[in-house]
Coordinates of C-alpha atoms in Angstrom, one line a residue:
Chain A
M1 CA 43.4 -14.0 21.0
K2 CA 42.2 -12.3 24.2
S3 CA 44.4 -9.2 23.5
T4 CA 43.0 -8.8 19.9
I5 CA 39.4 -8.9 21.3
Q6 CA 40.3 -6.2 23.7
V7 CA 42.0 -4.1 21.1
S8 CA 39.1 -4.3 19.0
K9 CA 36.7 -3.4 21.7
L10 CA 38.8 -0.4 22.5
S11 CA 38.9 0.8 19.0
N12 CA 35.1 0.2 18.8
R13 CA 34.7 2.4 21.8
K14 CA 36.8 5.1 20.2
K15 CA 34.9 4.8 17.1
K16 CA 31.4 5.1 18.7
G17 CA 30.9 8.7 17.8
V18 CA 32.1 8.0 14.2
N19 CA 29.5 5.1 13.9
W20 CA 26.7 7.5 14.0
I21 CA 28.0 9.3 10.9
A22 CA 26.9 6.4 8.9
L23 CA 23.4 7.4 9.6
F24 CA 23.7 10.8 8.2
P25 CA 22.7 10.2 4.6
L26 CA 19.4 8.6 5.6
L27 CA 18.8 11.2 8.3
I28 CA 19.4 14.1 5.8
F29 CA 17.0 12.7 3.3
S30 CA 14.3 12.1 6.0
I31 CA 14.8 15.4 7.6
G32 CA 15.0 17.4 4.4
F33 CA 12.1 15.7 2.6
Q34 CA 9.9 14.8 5.5
V35 CA 10.6 16.3 9.0
I36 CA 11.3 19.9 8.1
P37 CA 8.4 20.3 5.5
I38 CA 6.0 18.8 8.0
I39 CA 7.2 21.0 10.9
S40 CA 7.1 24.0 8.6
L41 CA 3.6 23.1 7.4
I42 CA 2.4 22.8 11.0
S43 CA 3.9 26.2 12.0
S44 CA 2.7 27.9 8.9
S45 CA -0.9 26.7 9.7
F46 CA -0.7 28.6 13.0
S47 CA 0.9 31.7 11.7
T48 CA -1.0 34.7 10.4
K49 CA -0.1 38.3 9.9
Q50 CA -0.9 39.0 13.5
G51 CA 1.3 36.2 14.8
I52 CA 0.4 32.8 16.2
S53 CA -3.4 32.2 16.1
L54 CA -6.0 29.8 15.1
E55 CA -7.4 32.1 12.5
N56 CA -6.4 29.8 9.6
Y57 CA -8.4 27.0 11.2
Q58 CA -11.4 29.2 11.9
H59 CA -11.5 30.4 8.2
A60 CA -10.7 27.1 6.7
F61 CA -13.6 25.3 8.2
T62 CA -16.3 26.5 5.8
P63 CA -19.4 24.5 5.5
H64 CA -18.1 23.1 2.2
I65 CA -14.8 21.9 3.9
M66 CA -16.7 20.5 6.9
E67 CA -18.7 18.5 4.4
A68 CA -15.4 17.3 2.8
F69 CA -14.2 16.1 6.2
Q70 CA -17.4 14.5 6.9
N71 CA -17.5 12.7 3.6
S72 CA -13.9 11.5 4.1
I73 CA -14.6 10.2 7.6
Q74 CA -17.8 8.5 6.6
L75 CA -16.1 6.9 3.6
S76 CA -13.1 5.7 5.7
L77 CA -15.4 4.3 8.5
V78 CA -17.6 2.5 6.0
T79 CA -14.7 1.0 4.0
A80 CA -12.8 0.2 7.2
V81 CA -15.7 -1.5 8.9
L82 CA -16.7 -3.5 5.7
G83 CA -13.0 -4.2 4.9
V84 CA -12.3 -5.5 8.5
S85 CA -15.4 -7.7 8.6
L86 CA -15.2 -9.0 5.0
G87 CA -11.5 -9.5 5.2
F88 CA -11.8 -11.2 8.5
I89 CA -14.3 -13.9 7.3
V90 CA -12.7 -14.4 3.9
G91 CA -9.3 -14.7 5.7
Y92 CA -10.9 -17.2 8.0
A93 CA -12.3 -19.1 5.1
I94 CA -9.0 -19.2 3.4
I95 CA -7.1 -20.3 6.5
S96 CA -9.5 -23.2 7.1
T97 CA -9.1 -24.4 3.6
D98 CA -7.5 -27.9 3.7
N99 CA -6.0 -27.8 0.2
K100 CA -2.6 -26.3 0.6
L101 CA -2.4 -25.4 -3.1
V102 CA -5.7 -23.4 -3.0
K103 CA -4.7 -21.8 0.3
D104 CA -1.4 -20.6 -1.0
A105 CA -2.9 -19.3 -4.2
L106 CA -5.5 -17.3 -2.4
I107 CA -2.9 -15.8 0.0
A108 CA -0.8 -14.8 -3.0
L109 CA -3.9 -13.3 -4.6
A110 CA -4.6 -11.2 -1.6
D111 CA -0.9 -10.2 -1.3
V112 CA -0.7 -9.1 -4.9
T113 CA -4.1 -7.2 -5.0
T114 CA -3.3 -5.2 -1.8
N115 CA -0.9 -3.4 -4.0
F116 CA -3.4 -2.7 -6.7
G117 CA -4.9 0.7 -6.6
G118 CA -4.8 4.1 -8.0
A119 CA -5.7 5.2 -11.6
P120 CA -5.8 1.7 -13.3
L121 CA -8.0 0.3 -10.7
A122 CA -10.4 3.2 -10.8
F123 CA -10.7 2.8 -14.5
A124 CA -11.3 -1.0 -14.2
F125 CA -14.3 0.0 -12.0
I126 CA -15.6 2.3 -14.6
V127 CA -15.4 -0.5 -17.1
T128 CA -17.1 -2.9 -14.6
L129 CA -19.7 -0.7 -12.9
G130 CA -19.8 2.4 -15.0
S131 CA -23.0 3.5 -16.8
T132 CA -22.1 1.2 -19.7
G133 CA -20.1 -1.2 -17.6
V134 CA -20.2 -5.0 -17.8
I135 CA -22.2 -5.7 -14.7
T136 CA -24.5 -2.7 -15.5
L137 CA -25.3 -4.3 -18.9
V138 CA -25.8 -7.8 -17.6
L139 CA -28.1 -6.6 -14.8
K140 CA -29.9 -4.4 -17.3
S141 CA -30.6 -7.5 -19.5
I142 CA -32.4 -9.2 -16.7
G143 CA -34.4 -6.1 -15.9
V144 CA -32.3 -4.6 -13.1
F145 CA -31.4 -0.9 -13.7
L146 CA -28.5 0.3 -11.6
Y147 CA -28.5 3.8 -13.1
P148 CA -29.5 6.5 -12.3
N149 CA -30.0 5.5 -8.7
F150 CA -26.4 4.2 -8.3
R151 CA -23.3 5.9 -9.7
I152 CA -19.8 4.5 -9.6
Y153 CA -18.7 8.1 -9.9
S154 CA -20.0 8.9 -6.4
I155 CA -19.0 8.4 -2.8
S156 CA -20.8 5.0 -2.7
G157 CA -19.0 4.0 -5.9
L158 CA -15.7 5.0 -4.3
A159 CA -16.5 2.8 -1.4
I160 CA -16.9 -0.2 -3.8
A161 CA -13.5 0.7 -5.4
Y162 CA -11.7 1.2 -2.0
L163 CA -12.9 -2.2 -0.8
Y164 CA -11.0 -3.8 -3.6
F165 CA -7.7 -2.9 -1.8
Q166 CA -9.1 -2.8 1.7
I167 CA -10.3 -6.5 1.8
P168 CA -7.0 -8.0 0.7
L169 CA -5.0 -5.7 3.0
M170 CA -7.2 -6.9 6.0
I171 CA -6.7 -10.4 4.8
M172 CA -2.9 -10.0 5.0
L173 CA -3.0 -8.1 8.3
I174 CA -5.3 -10.7 10.1
L175 CA -3.7 -13.9 8.7
P176 CA -0.9 -14.0 11.3
A177 CA -3.5 -13.5 14.2
L178 CA -5.8 -16.2 12.6
Q179 CA -2.9 -18.6 12.4
G180 CA -2.1 -17.9 16.0
L181 CA -5.6 -19.0 17.0
K182 CA -4.8 -22.5 18.2
K183 CA -6.9 -25.5 17.3
E184 CA -6.6 -26.8 20.8
W185 CA -8.6 -23.8 22.1
W186 CA -11.4 -24.6 19.7
E187 CA -11.3 -28.3 20.6
A188 CA -11.2 -27.6 24.3
A189 CA -14.2 -25.2 24.0
I190 CA -16.2 -27.7 22.0
N191 CA -15.3 -30.6 24.4
M192 CA -16.6 -28.6 27.3
G193 CA -19.8 -28.1 25.6
A194 CA -19.6 -24.7 23.9
N195 CA -21.1 -24.1 20.5
S196 CA -19.3 -22.2 17.7
Q197 CA -21.1 -19.0 18.5
Q198 CA -20.0 -19.3 22.2
F199 CA -16.4 -20.0 21.0
W200 CA -16.3 -16.9 19.0
M201 CA -18.0 -14.6 21.4
R202 CA -16.0 -15.8 24.5
I203 CA -12.7 -16.8 23.1
G204 CA -12.1 -16.0 19.4
I205 CA -13.1 -12.5 19.2
P206 CA -11.6 -11.4 22.6
I207 CA -8.3 -12.9 21.6
L208 CA -8.4 -11.4 18.1
G209 CA -9.8 -8.0 19.4
P210 CA -6.6 -6.0 19.4
S211 CA -5.6 -7.3 16.0
L212 CA -9.2 -6.5 14.7
M213 CA -8.9 -3.0 16.1
S214 CA -5.3 -2.2 15.0
S215 CA -6.3 -3.4 11.5
F216 CA -9.3 -1.1 11.6
F217 CA -7.0 1.9 12.2
I218 CA -4.7 1.0 9.3
L219 CA -7.8 0.5 7.0
F220 CA -9.2 3.8 8.1
A221 CA -5.9 5.7 7.4
N222 CA -5.5 3.8 4.1
S223 CA -8.9 5.1 3.0
F224 CA -8.7 8.6 4.4
G225 CA -5.4 9.4 2.7
A226 CA -6.3 7.9 -0.7
Y227 CA -6.4 10.3 -3.5
A228 CA -5.5 8.8 -7.0
T229 CA -8.3 6.4 -6.9
A230 CA -10.8 9.1 -6.1
W231 CA -9.5 11.6 -8.6
T232 CA -9.5 9.1 -11.5
L233 CA -13.0 7.8 -10.7
T234 CA -14.9 11.0 -9.8
G235 CA -12.7 13.9 -10.7
P236 CA -13.2 17.2 -8.8
D237 CA -17.0 16.4 -8.3
V238 CA -16.6 14.3 -5.1
N239 CA -16.1 16.4 -2.1
I240 CA -13.5 14.6 0.0
I241 CA -10.7 16.1 1.9
T242 CA -7.7 14.8 -0.1
V243 CA -9.2 16.1 -3.4
Q244 CA -9.8 19.5 -1.7
I245 CA -6.2 19.7 -0.5
A246 CA -5.0 18.7 -3.9
S247 CA -7.0 21.3 -5.8
L248 CA -5.5 23.9 -3.4
I249 CA -2.0 22.8 -4.3
R250 CA -2.8 22.9 -8.0
G251 CA -4.1 26.5 -7.6
E252 CA -7.5 25.6 -9.0
V253 CA -9.1 27.6 -6.2
Q254 CA -7.9 31.0 -4.9
L255 CA -7.3 30.6 -1.3
E256 CA -4.6 31.6 1.2
I257 CA -1.9 29.2 1.7
G258 CA -2.4 29.2 5.4
L259 CA -5.9 27.7 4.9
A260 CA -4.6 24.8 2.9
D261 CA -2.0 24.2 5.6
A262 CA -4.7 24.1 8.2
L263 CA -6.7 21.4 6.3
A264 CA -3.5 19.4 5.7
V265 CA -2.6 19.5 9.4
V266 CA -6.0 18.3 10.6
S267 CA -5.8 15.4 8.0
L268 CA -2.3 14.7 9.1
F269 CA -3.3 14.4 12.8
I270 CA -6.2 12.1 12.0
I271 CA -3.9 9.8 10.1
L272 CA -1.1 10.0 12.8
F273 CA -3.7 9.2 15.4
C274 CA -4.6 6.0 13.4
V275 CA -1.1 5.0 12.9
G276 CA -0.4 5.5 16.7
G277 CA -3.5 3.5 17.5
Y278 CA -2.3 0.7 15.2
L279 CA 1.2 0.6 16.8
F280 CA -0.3 0.5 20.3
L281 CA -2.9 -2.3 19.6
S282 CA -0.5 -4.3 17.5
S283 CA 1.9 -4.5 20.3
K284 CA -0.9 -5.7 22.6
A285 CA -1.9 -8.2 20.0
K286 CA 1.5 -9.9 19.9
R287 CA 0.9 -11.2 23.4
F288 CA -1.2 -14.0 22.1
R289 CA 1.3 -15.1 19.6
A290 CA 4.5 -17.3 19.7
Chain B
M1 CA -4.9 -39.7 5.3
K2 CA -4.0 -43.3 4.8
I3 CA -4.8 -44.4 8.3
N4 CA -8.2 -43.3 9.4
R5 CA -9.4 -44.0 12.9
K6 CA -12.7 -42.3 12.4
S7 CA -15.3 -43.6 10.0
P8 CA -14.7 -42.5 6.4
T9 CA -17.8 -40.4 6.2
A10 CA -16.8 -38.4 9.2
A11 CA -13.3 -37.8 7.7
Q12 CA -14.8 -36.8 4.3
K13 CA -17.2 -34.4 5.9
K14 CA -14.2 -32.7 7.8
N15 CA -12.1 -32.3 4.7
R16 CA -14.9 -31.3 2.3
P17 CA -15.0 -27.5 2.0
Q18 CA -18.2 -26.1 3.5
V19 CA -20.8 -24.1 1.7
W20 CA -20.0 -20.9 3.4
Q21 CA -16.3 -21.3 2.7
I22 CA -17.0 -21.8 -1.0
I23 CA -19.3 -18.7 -1.0
L24 CA -16.9 -16.5 0.6
I25 CA -13.9 -17.7 -1.4
A26 CA -16.0 -17.4 -4.7
F27 CA -16.9 -13.8 -3.7
F28 CA -13.3 -12.9 -3.1
I29 CA -12.1 -14.3 -6.4
F30 CA -15.0 -12.7 -8.3
Y31 CA -14.3 -9.3 -6.6
M32 CA -10.6 -9.4 -7.2
F33 CA -10.7 -10.7 -10.8
L34 CA -13.7 -9.2 -12.4
P35 CA -12.7 -5.6 -12.7
I36 CA -9.2 -6.6 -14.0
L37 CA -10.5 -9.2 -16.4
S38 CA -13.1 -6.8 -17.8
T39 CA -10.4 -4.2 -18.4
Y40 CA -8.3 -6.8 -20.3
I41 CA -11.2 -7.7 -22.4
F42 CA -12.4 -4.1 -22.8
S43 CA -9.0 -3.2 -24.3
I44 CA -9.3 -5.6 -27.1
A45 CA -13.0 -5.1 -27.8
T46 CA -14.1 -3.1 -30.8
R47 CA -17.2 -1.9 -28.9
W48 CA -18.6 -3.1 -25.6
D49 CA -21.1 -0.6 -24.3
R50 CA -24.4 -1.8 -25.7
T51 CA -24.3 -5.6 -25.6
I52 CA -23.5 -8.1 -22.9
F53 CA -20.6 -9.6 -24.9
P54 CA -18.1 -7.4 -26.9
E55 CA -19.2 -6.8 -30.5
G56 CA -15.8 -7.8 -31.9
F57 CA -12.1 -8.0 -31.1
T58 CA -9.2 -5.9 -32.3
F59 CA -5.7 -4.9 -31.2
E60 CA -6.2 -1.5 -32.9
F61 CA -6.3 0.3 -29.6
Y62 CA -2.9 -1.0 -28.5
K63 CA -1.5 0.4 -31.8
E64 CA -3.2 3.7 -31.1
A65 CA -2.1 3.7 -27.5
T66 CA 1.6 3.1 -28.3
D67 CA 1.4 5.6 -31.1
A68 CA -0.2 8.3 -28.9
S69 CA 2.0 11.4 -28.4
Y70 CA 3.7 11.4 -24.9
F71 CA 3.5 7.4 -24.8
T72 CA 7.2 7.1 -25.1
T73 CA 8.0 10.1 -23.3
S74 CA 5.7 9.1 -20.3
L75 CA 7.1 5.7 -20.2
R76 CA 10.7 7.1 -20.3
N77 CA 9.8 9.4 -17.5
S78 CA 8.3 6.6 -15.4
L79 CA 11.4 4.5 -15.9
I80 CA 13.7 7.4 -15.1
L81 CA 11.7 8.1 -11.9
S82 CA 11.6 4.5 -10.7
L83 CA 15.1 3.5 -11.6
S84 CA 16.7 6.5 -10.0
T85 CA 14.5 6.1 -6.9
I86 CA 15.7 2.5 -6.7
L87 CA 19.3 3.5 -7.1
V88 CA 19.1 6.3 -4.4
S89 CA 17.2 3.8 -2.2
L90 CA 19.7 1.0 -2.6
I91 CA 22.7 3.4 -2.0
I92 CA 21.2 4.8 1.2
I93 CA 19.2 1.9 2.8
I94 CA 21.7 -1.0 2.4
P95 CA 24.7 0.5 4.1
T96 CA 22.5 2.1 6.7
V97 CA 20.6 -1.0 7.6
Y98 CA 23.8 -3.2 7.5
W99 CA 25.7 -0.6 9.7
V100 CA 22.8 -0.4 12.3
N101 CA 22.7 -4.2 12.5
V102 CA 26.3 -4.7 13.1
R103 CA 27.7 -1.6 14.6
L104 CA 24.8 0.5 16.1
P105 CA 22.0 -1.7 17.4
K106 CA 21.0 1.3 19.6
A107 CA 20.0 3.2 16.4
K108 CA 17.5 0.5 15.5
S109 CA 14.6 2.3 17.2
I110 CA 15.4 5.5 15.3
L111 CA 15.3 3.4 12.1
D112 CA 12.1 1.9 13.0
I113 CA 10.5 5.4 13.6
L114 CA 11.9 6.7 10.3
M115 CA 10.4 3.8 8.4
I116 CA 6.9 4.1 10.0
L117 CA 6.7 7.9 9.5
P118 CA 5.9 7.7 5.8
F119 CA 2.7 5.7 6.5
G120 CA 1.6 8.6 8.8
I121 CA 1.7 11.3 6.2
P122 CA -0.9 11.3 3.5
T123 CA 0.7 11.8 0.1
V124 CA -1.3 15.0 -0.6
V125 CA -0.1 16.4 2.7
L126 CA 3.5 15.5 1.9
A127 CA 3.2 17.1 -1.5
L128 CA 1.8 20.4 -0.1
A129 CA 4.5 20.5 2.5
L130 CA 7.4 19.9 0.0
V131 CA 5.9 22.3 -2.5
Q132 CA 5.9 25.1 0.1
V133 CA 9.2 24.6 1.8
Y134 CA 11.2 24.3 -1.6
N135 CA 9.2 26.9 -3.4
G136 CA 11.9 29.4 -4.7
T137 CA 14.8 27.1 -4.2
P138 CA 16.8 25.6 -7.1
I139 CA 15.1 22.1 -6.5
G140 CA 11.6 23.6 -6.1
R141 CA 9.2 21.8 -8.5
S142 CA 12.0 19.9 -10.1
P143 CA 12.5 16.2 -10.8
V144 CA 15.1 16.1 -7.9
L145 CA 12.4 17.2 -5.4
L146 CA 10.1 14.5 -6.8
I147 CA 12.8 11.8 -6.5
G148 CA 13.3 12.9 -2.9
A149 CA 9.5 12.8 -2.1
V150 CA 9.2 9.4 -3.9
F151 CA 12.3 8.0 -2.1
I152 CA 10.8 8.8 1.3
Y153 CA 7.3 7.4 0.3
S154 CA 8.8 4.1 -0.9
M155 CA 11.6 3.6 1.5
P156 CA 9.8 1.3 3.9
F157 CA 9.3 -1.1 0.9
M158 CA 13.0 -1.3 0.4
Y159 CA 13.8 -1.4 4.1
R160 CA 11.7 -4.4 5.1
P161 CA 12.9 -7.0 2.8
I162 CA 16.5 -5.9 3.2
S163 CA 16.2 -5.9 7.0
N164 CA 14.5 -9.3 7.0
A165 CA 17.2 -10.7 4.8
L166 CA 19.9 -9.3 7.1
H167 CA 18.3 -10.9 10.1
S168 CA 18.2 -14.2 8.4
I169 CA 22.0 -14.4 7.9
D170 CA 24.3 -13.9 10.9
A171 CA 25.6 -10.5 9.6
L172 CA 27.8 -9.9 12.7
T173 CA 29.6 -13.2 12.6
L174 CA 30.1 -12.9 8.8
T175 CA 31.5 -9.4 9.3
E176 CA 33.9 -10.4 12.2
A177 CA 35.1 -13.5 10.1
G178 CA 35.7 -11.3 7.1
Q179 CA 37.7 -8.7 9.2
S180 CA 39.7 -11.4 11.0
L181 CA 40.8 -12.4 7.4
G182 CA 41.9 -8.8 6.8
A183 CA 38.9 -7.3 4.8
S184 CA 37.8 -3.8 5.5
T185 CA 34.2 -3.1 6.3
L186 CA 33.4 -1.9 2.8
Q187 CA 35.0 -5.1 1.3
V188 CA 32.9 -7.3 3.7
M189 CA 29.7 -5.4 2.7
L190 CA 30.4 -5.6 -0.9
K191 CA 31.7 -9.1 -1.2
V192 CA 30.1 -11.0 1.7
I193 CA 26.9 -9.3 2.8
I194 CA 25.4 -8.1 -0.5
P195 CA 25.8 -11.5 -2.3
N196 CA 24.1 -13.1 0.8
I197 CA 21.1 -10.8 1.0
Y198 CA 20.4 -10.4 -2.7
P199 CA 17.0 -11.9 -2.7
G200 CA 16.0 -9.2 -0.2
I201 CA 17.6 -6.6 -2.4
I202 CA 15.8 -7.8 -5.5
S203 CA 12.5 -8.0 -3.6
G204 CA 12.9 -4.5 -2.3
S205 CA 13.8 -3.0 -5.6
L206 CA 10.9 -4.6 -7.3
L207 CA 8.5 -3.5 -4.7
V208 CA 10.0 0.1 -5.0
F209 CA 9.7 -0.3 -8.8
A210 CA 6.0 -1.4 -8.7
T211 CA 5.3 1.5 -6.2
V212 CA 7.0 4.2 -8.1
F213 CA 6.0 3.2 -11.5
A214 CA 2.3 3.5 -10.4
E215 CA 2.9 6.7 -8.4
F216 CA 0.3 9.3 -9.3
T217 CA -0.3 11.8 -6.4
L218 CA 3.2 13.1 -5.7
T219 CA 4.2 13.4 -9.4
K220 CA 0.9 15.2 -10.3
L221 CA 1.1 17.7 -7.3
I222 CA 4.7 18.3 -7.4
L223 CA 5.5 18.5 -11.1
G224 CA 2.2 18.2 -12.9
A225 CA 2.3 18.5 -16.6
R226 CA 5.9 19.3 -16.6
F227 CA 6.9 15.7 -16.1
K228 CA 4.2 13.4 -17.5
T229 CA 4.7 9.9 -16.3
F230 CA 2.7 6.8 -17.4
P231 CA 0.0 7.0 -14.6
L232 CA -0.7 10.6 -15.4
L233 CA -1.1 9.8 -19.2
L234 CA -3.4 7.0 -18.2
V235 CA -5.6 9.3 -16.1
E236 CA -5.7 11.9 -18.9
Y237 CA -6.9 9.3 -21.4
T238 CA -9.7 8.1 -19.0
R239 CA -11.3 11.5 -19.9
I240 CA -10.4 11.4 -23.6
N241 CA -10.7 7.7 -24.9
G242 CA -11.8 4.8 -22.8
N243 CA -10.5 2.2 -25.2
I244 CA -6.9 3.6 -25.1
A245 CA -7.2 4.2 -21.4
A246 CA -8.1 0.4 -21.1
A247 CA -5.0 -0.5 -23.1
F248 CA -2.9 1.7 -20.8
S249 CA -4.5 0.2 -17.7
V250 CA -3.6 -3.3 -19.0
I251 CA 0.0 -2.4 -19.4
S252 CA 0.0 -1.1 -15.8
F253 CA -1.7 -4.1 -14.4
T254 CA 0.6 -6.5 -16.2
I255 CA 3.6 -4.7 -14.9
A256 CA 2.2 -4.8 -11.4
W257 CA 1.3 -8.5 -11.7
L258 CA 4.8 -9.4 -13.1
A259 CA 6.6 -7.5 -10.3
S260 CA 4.4 -9.0 -7.6
L261 CA 4.7 -12.6 -8.9
L262 CA 8.5 -12.1 -9.1
I263 CA 8.6 -11.0 -5.5
L264 CA 6.5 -14.0 -4.4
W265 CA 8.7 -16.4 -6.4
I266 CA 11.8 -15.0 -4.9
G267 CA 10.2 -15.0 -1.4
K268 CA 9.3 -18.7 -2.0
K269 CA 13.0 -19.6 -2.9
G270 CA 14.6 -17.9 0.0
Q271 CA 14.5 -14.9 2.2
G272 CA 12.3 -12.1 1.1
S273 CA 9.0 -10.9 2.4
S274 CA 5.5 -10.4 1.9
T275 CA 4.6 -7.4 -0.4
Q276 CA 1.9 -6.4 2.2
A277 CA 2.2 -2.9 3.6
P278 CA -0.1 0.0 3.8
H279 CA -0.2 1.9 0.5
A280 CA -1.3 5.2 -0.8
H281 CA -4.0 4.7 -3.5

């Protein structure tokens, strides 16, 4: 028995180099469809006829494009802040439900609706809050006129539609952290004379802090990169950065390719920064679990 | 709660949901159901843009929707795209994840990086990069390029359930047991490992199916009108005919609900995982 183990170890060592070959198919796909295109995108954004320069970036940032970035960042900030806060309190309401059946059903609902988005969702919001939508008509009948002051086909309309997938995503992200918030801590704090506000300010929020922040980054990125929902709901009228980049790919606007690359690279780094922030903070958040 | 040391009123008070809880949960249910429910009703309403309640009901729009030119083609294109992506994904992800688990634990960090990367790349940026790099090559602006792009974008959804399922069985012991009985690694994978992780495989496949079937951005920006899928048709009709667009939306929602509920059901039964993951919308 001993000798067979040694033999297999020996052959394993010999095969070590061969073992890595098994990774090749995945690596080829990843490199071919992800790494090389992105690297070439970055390098092409810095190259001009004169050589390496920031010219593309200088030219790309017209006032119109600056406004697109500003709109995208604002939209992402608003939907991330609202998504984090609403998702957090709804998640807390769900977790403190005593009825297990209701709790499981609500978690399942959040789980499913996280994946809803894109074109059908955008259309659902037109049916609900469009100029002749259900809520619009109901409010009209009681004398509240949404239109023309509010439009679902605008940036604030987009925020309402984005929250549809941001809130359940936040619930799913924060549930593990909320489950880790031990009942004993709450009881100990109350027994020592703290009120619920003091508990949250001194214990709850500081412990959940890293989870809340890391979720914020994911929600921000989720909103910043969104395109299908925005395009279906508002068409080319709303000036956000993903719509701008998409219209450059589809050749609707005459513009040098280097400029589109510059916009894409800036967006890419904003999102990568968010994903990096998420990874960093979520590893910190894990300290309080288990 | 048969034995109650506290007074019954105190216990009741503790178990009764509080007002703030009811309000928040009602808000959540309302927000999540109203748009979808409205779309379902709109799709069978004769007319619903002047009165609070629909003026009448009809299935006419489903007939028109399914008769619409491109309906069968776009459904077929969506199925081709999602099924071939699932196939590519299964063939590449299962052996790789299995191999890394059993033979190459060192590569686990590489795998983790590869699987988080797609979340860091916005779909419009990936589309722009792919269109530029492959412009002028044989696969430039072809369905092959689209399948590659969609595979990359959906691969974390296949990876996670399969990886979870592999962790929940002792893959290494099973492999060694199989090999000591004279089976080759391939035989062990096909006859021992795959049957044991099939809930993860089915969950992953359903997640990829739901994701790719609803995919809009990559399809539109890489192929556009040349390869019209179901979501592209839906968006086109939101500008042409609201009633038919509603029927298309209902079909999309129903497919998404069915896939998600199946995943949850499989997850309840055994291994499997939450569907939760960052998404491109």
